[in-house]
């Protein structure tokens, strides 16, 4: 929404095609919707952003009846591990293969990956999720180093926990006021991350004002990583 408000043409790609269409309709004629499973190259290769690719799909394990990844590391089964890494890490591989050739021809471009503070300051429990987000964070820096001669910048945005539909999965406990207060106590600014917090950071990193900023892992965390 923030990018569309600034006049950008927006590709809305989601595994839920109906959800993507609904969002694109709300954004108006400057938006297009695609059904896309980011873990599969054959669906990602058809997406071809030429200026900014913002890869923000994520998985925390509680999908399709799988065991929750928010538990001791030896309690996570292989299928859950594979799905988390396919969505959180392999998706970057697929999207860079789709976008970088076009960006190289244009001699410019911005790759934004939504990592997590879990990849900067991990806590016990979601070890494999932490590892996947650590990979996303480091991949962003490595992309920045390799693609700089082509005029392409790469950065990672690292949010703290937000009050989304996945908050219970992230907390690993029931979503109750008491449990929310326990997590809020770890965030110095005293609130959860909001979508606009991430959107504003993404808009800045994609803009000309950030033309000399590349390879950063930007915490959007209310001071969580202090």
Coordinates of C-alpha atoms in Angstrom, one line a residue:
X1 CA 0.0 0.0 0.0
X2 CA 2.8 2.4 0.9
X3 CA 4.6 1.8 -2.4
X4 CA 1.4 2.2 -4.4
X5 CA 0.7 5.5 -2.6
X6 CA 4.1 6.7 -3.8
X7 CA 3.1 5.9 -7.4
X8 CA 4.9 2.6 -7.8
X9 CA 3.5 -0.2 -10.0
X10 CA 3.0 -3.1 -7.6
X11 CA 3.0 -6.9 -8.1
X12 CA 1.1 -8.7 -5.4
X13 CA 2.2 -12.3 -5.3
X14 CA 0.8 -14.8 -2.8
X15 CA 0.2 -18.5 -2.4
X16 CA -3.5 -17.4 -1.9
X17 CA -4.5 -16.2 -5.4
X18 CA -7.8 -14.9 -4.1
X19 CA -6.0 -13.0 -1.4
X20 CA -3.6 -11.5 -3.9
X21 CA -6.5 -10.4 -6.1
X22 CA -8.3 -8.8 -3.2
X23 CA -5.3 -6.7 -2.2
X24 CA -4.5 -5.8 -5.8
X25 CA -8.1 -4.6 -6.3
X26 CA -7.8 -2.4 -3.2
X27 CA -4.6 -0.9 -4.6
X28 CA -6.2 0.0 -7.9
X29 CA -5.0 -0.1 -11.5
X30 CA -1.3 0.2 -10.6
X31 CA -1.4 -3.3 -9.0
X32 CA -1.3 -6.8 -10.5
X33 CA -2.0 -10.1 -8.7
X34 CA -0.3 -13.4 -9.2
X35 CA -0.6 -16.8 -7.5
X36 CA 2.9 -17.7 -6.4
X37 CA 4.4 -20.4 -4.2
X38 CA 7.8 -18.8 -3.3
X39 CA 9.3 -22.2 -2.6
X40 CA 8.9 -23.4 -6.2
X41 CA 10.9 -21.9 -9.0
X42 CA 8.4 -22.6 -11.8
X43 CA 5.9 -20.1 -10.2
X44 CA 8.5 -17.5 -9.1
X45 CA 10.3 -17.3 -12.5
X46 CA 7.3 -15.5 -14.0
X47 CA 7.6 -12.6 -11.7
X48 CA 10.0 -9.9 -13.0
X49 CA 10.2 -6.7 -10.9
X50 CA 12.7 -4.4 -12.5
X51 CA 13.3 -2.0 -9.6
X52 CA 12.5 -3.4 -6.2
X53 CA 11.8 -6.9 -5.1
X54 CA 10.5 -7.2 -1.6
X55 CA 10.6 -10.8 -0.4
X56 CA 8.5 -11.1 2.7
X57 CA 6.9 -14.5 2.6
X58 CA 7.5 -16.4 5.8
X59 CA 6.8 -19.6 7.6
X60 CA 7.0 -20.5 11.2
X61 CA 6.1 -24.1 10.9
X62 CA 2.4 -24.3 12.0
X63 CA 1.0 -25.0 8.6
X64 CA -0.8 -27.9 7.0
X65 CA -1.0 -29.9 10.2
X66 CA 2.7 -29.8 10.8
X67 CA 4.2 -29.6 14.3
X68 CA 4.9 -26.1 15.6
X69 CA 8.6 -25.1 15.2
X70 CA 8.4 -23.1 18.5
X71 CA 9.6 -26.0 20.6
X72 CA 12.9 -27.6 21.6
X73 CA 15.1 -28.1 18.5
X74 CA 14.9 -32.0 18.6
X75 CA 11.1 -31.9 18.6
X76 CA 10.9 -30.4 15.1
X77 CA 10.4 -33.0 12.4
X78 CA 12.2 -33.0 9.1
X79 CA 9.1 -32.0 7.0
X80 CA 8.6 -28.9 9.1
X81 CA 12.3 -28.0 8.9
X82 CA 12.2 -28.4 5.1
X83 CA 9.1 -26.2 4.7
X84 CA 10.5 -23.4 6.9
X85 CA 13.8 -23.3 4.9
X86 CA 12.0 -23.6 1.6
X87 CA 9.9 -20.6 2.3
X88 CA 12.3 -18.5 4.3
X89 CA 15.5 -19.2 2.4
X90 CA 15.1 -21.1 -0.9
X91 CA 12.6 -18.4 -1.9
X92 CA 15.4 -15.9 -2.0
X93 CA 17.3 -18.2 -4.4
X94 CA 14.3 -18.4 -6.7
X95 CA 13.4 -14.7 -6.7
X96 CA 17.0 -13.5 -7.3
X97 CA 17.2 -15.8 -10.4
X98 CA 14.0 -14.2 -11.7
X99 CA 14.9 -10.6 -10.9
X100 CA 18.6 -10.1 -11.1
X101 CA 19.1 -10.6 -14.8
X102 CA 16.6 -7.8 -15.5
X103 CA 18.2 -5.6 -12.9
X104 CA 21.6 -6.2 -14.3
X105 CA 20.4 -5.0 -17.7
X106 CA 19.0 -1.9 -16.1
X107 CA 22.2 -1.4 -14.1
X108 CA 20.1 -0.7 -11.0
X109 CA 17.7 -2.4 -8.6
X110 CA 16.9 -3.1 -4.9
X111 CA 16.5 -6.4 -3.2
X112 CA 14.7 -6.2 0.1
X113 CA 14.4 -9.4 2.2
X114 CA 12.3 -9.4 5.4
X115 CA 14.5 -11.3 7.9
X116 CA 13.9 -11.1 11.6
X117 CA 15.4 -10.1 14.9
X118 CA 15.4 -13.9 15.4
X119 CA 18.3 -14.0 13.0
X120 CA 20.2 -11.3 15.0
X121 CA 19.4 -12.1 18.6
X122 CA 17.9 -15.6 18.8
X123 CA 16.0 -16.9 21.8
X124 CA 15.6 -20.6 22.9
X125 CA 12.8 -22.6 21.2
X126 CA 12.5 -21.7 17.5
X127 CA 16.1 -22.7 16.7
X128 CA 15.5 -23.8 13.1
X129 CA 13.3 -20.7 12.4
X130 CA 16.1 -18.5 13.9
X131 CA 18.6 -20.2 11.6
X132 CA 16.4 -19.6 8.5
X133 CA 16.1 -15.9 9.3
X134 CA 19.8 -15.7 10.1
X135 CA 20.4 -17.1 6.6
X136 CA 18.0 -14.6 5.1
X137 CA 19.8 -11.8 6.8
X138 CA 23.3 -12.9 5.7
X139 CA 22.1 -13.7 2.2
X140 CA 21.0 -10.1 1.9
X141 CA 24.5 -8.9 2.8
X142 CA 26.2 -11.4 0.5
X143 CA 23.9 -10.3 -2.4
X144 CA 24.8 -6.7 -1.7
X145 CA 28.5 -7.5 -2.0
X146 CA 28.2 -9.6 -5.2
X147 CA 25.8 -7.4 -7.0
X148 CA 27.2 -4.0 -6.1
X149 CA 29.2 -3.7 -9.4
X150 CA 25.9 -4.1 -11.2
X151 CA 24.4 -1.1 -9.4
X152 CA 22.1 -3.4 -7.4
X153 CA 21.6 -2.9 -3.6
X154 CA 20.6 -5.6 -1.1
X155 CA 19.3 -5.1 2.4
X156 CA 17.4 -7.0 5.1
X157 CA 14.6 -5.6 7.3
X158 CA 14.5 -7.4 10.7
X159 CA 11.2 -6.9 12.5
X160 CA 10.4 -7.9 16.0
X161 CA 7.2 -9.9 16.8
X162 CA 4.0 -8.2 15.5
X163 CA 0.4 -8.6 16.4
X164 CA -0.5 -10.6 13.2
X165 CA -2.4 -13.8 12.8
X166 CA 0.8 -15.8 13.5
X167 CA 1.5 -14.2 16.9
X168 CA 0.5 -17.3 18.8
X169 CA 2.9 -19.4 16.7
X170 CA 5.7 -17.0 17.4
X171 CA 5.1 -16.9 21.1
X172 CA 4.7 -20.6 21.3
X173 CA 2.1 -20.1 24.0
X174 CA -1.6 -19.2 23.8
X175 CA -2.3 -15.7 22.7
X176 CA -3.5 -14.2 26.0
X177 CA -3.0 -10.7 27.4
X178 CA -0.7 -12.1 30.0
X179 CA 1.6 -13.8 27.5
X180 CA 1.6 -10.7 25.3
X181 CA 2.7 -8.6 28.3
X182 CA 5.6 -11.0 28.8
X183 CA 6.8 -10.5 25.2
X184 CA 6.2 -6.8 25.3
X185 CA 8.5 -6.6 28.4
X186 CA 11.4 -7.5 26.0
X187 CA 10.7 -4.6 23.7
X188 CA 12.1 -1.3 25.2
X189 CA 9.6 0.9 23.3
X190 CA 6.8 -1.2 24.7
X191 CA 4.7 -2.2 21.7
X192 CA 4.6 -4.8 19.0
X193 CA 5.8 -4.2 15.4
X194 CA 3.1 -2.8 13.1
X195 CA 2.9 -3.4 9.3
X196 CA 3.5 0.4 8.8
X197 CA 6.8 0.1 10.7
X198 CA 8.1 -2.3 8.2
X199 CA 6.5 -0.5 5.2
X200 CA 8.2 2.8 6.1
X201 CA 11.6 1.1 6.4
X202 CA 11.1 -0.7 3.1
X203 CA 10.0 2.5 1.3
X204 CA 13.1 4.3 2.5
X205 CA 15.6 1.5 1.6
X206 CA 14.0 1.3 -1.9
X207 CA 14.2 5.0 -2.4
X208 CA 16.9 7.2 -4.0
X209 CA 17.5 8.7 -0.5
X210 CA 19.0 5.3 0.5
X211 CA 21.1 5.0 -2.7
X212 CA 24.3 4.6 -0.6
X213 CA 22.9 2.1 1.8
X214 CA 23.5 -1.6 1.0
X215 CA 24.2 -4.7 2.9
X216 CA 22.5 -3.6 6.1
X217 CA 20.4 -5.7 8.5
X218 CA 18.0 -3.1 9.7
X219 CA 16.3 -3.9 13.0
X220 CA 12.7 -2.6 13.1
X221 CA 12.3 -3.8 16.7
X222 CA 11.6 -1.0 19.2
X223 CA 15.0 -1.6 20.7
X224 CA 14.7 -5.4 21.1
X225 CA 18.3 -6.0 20.0
X226 CA 19.9 -3.4 22.3

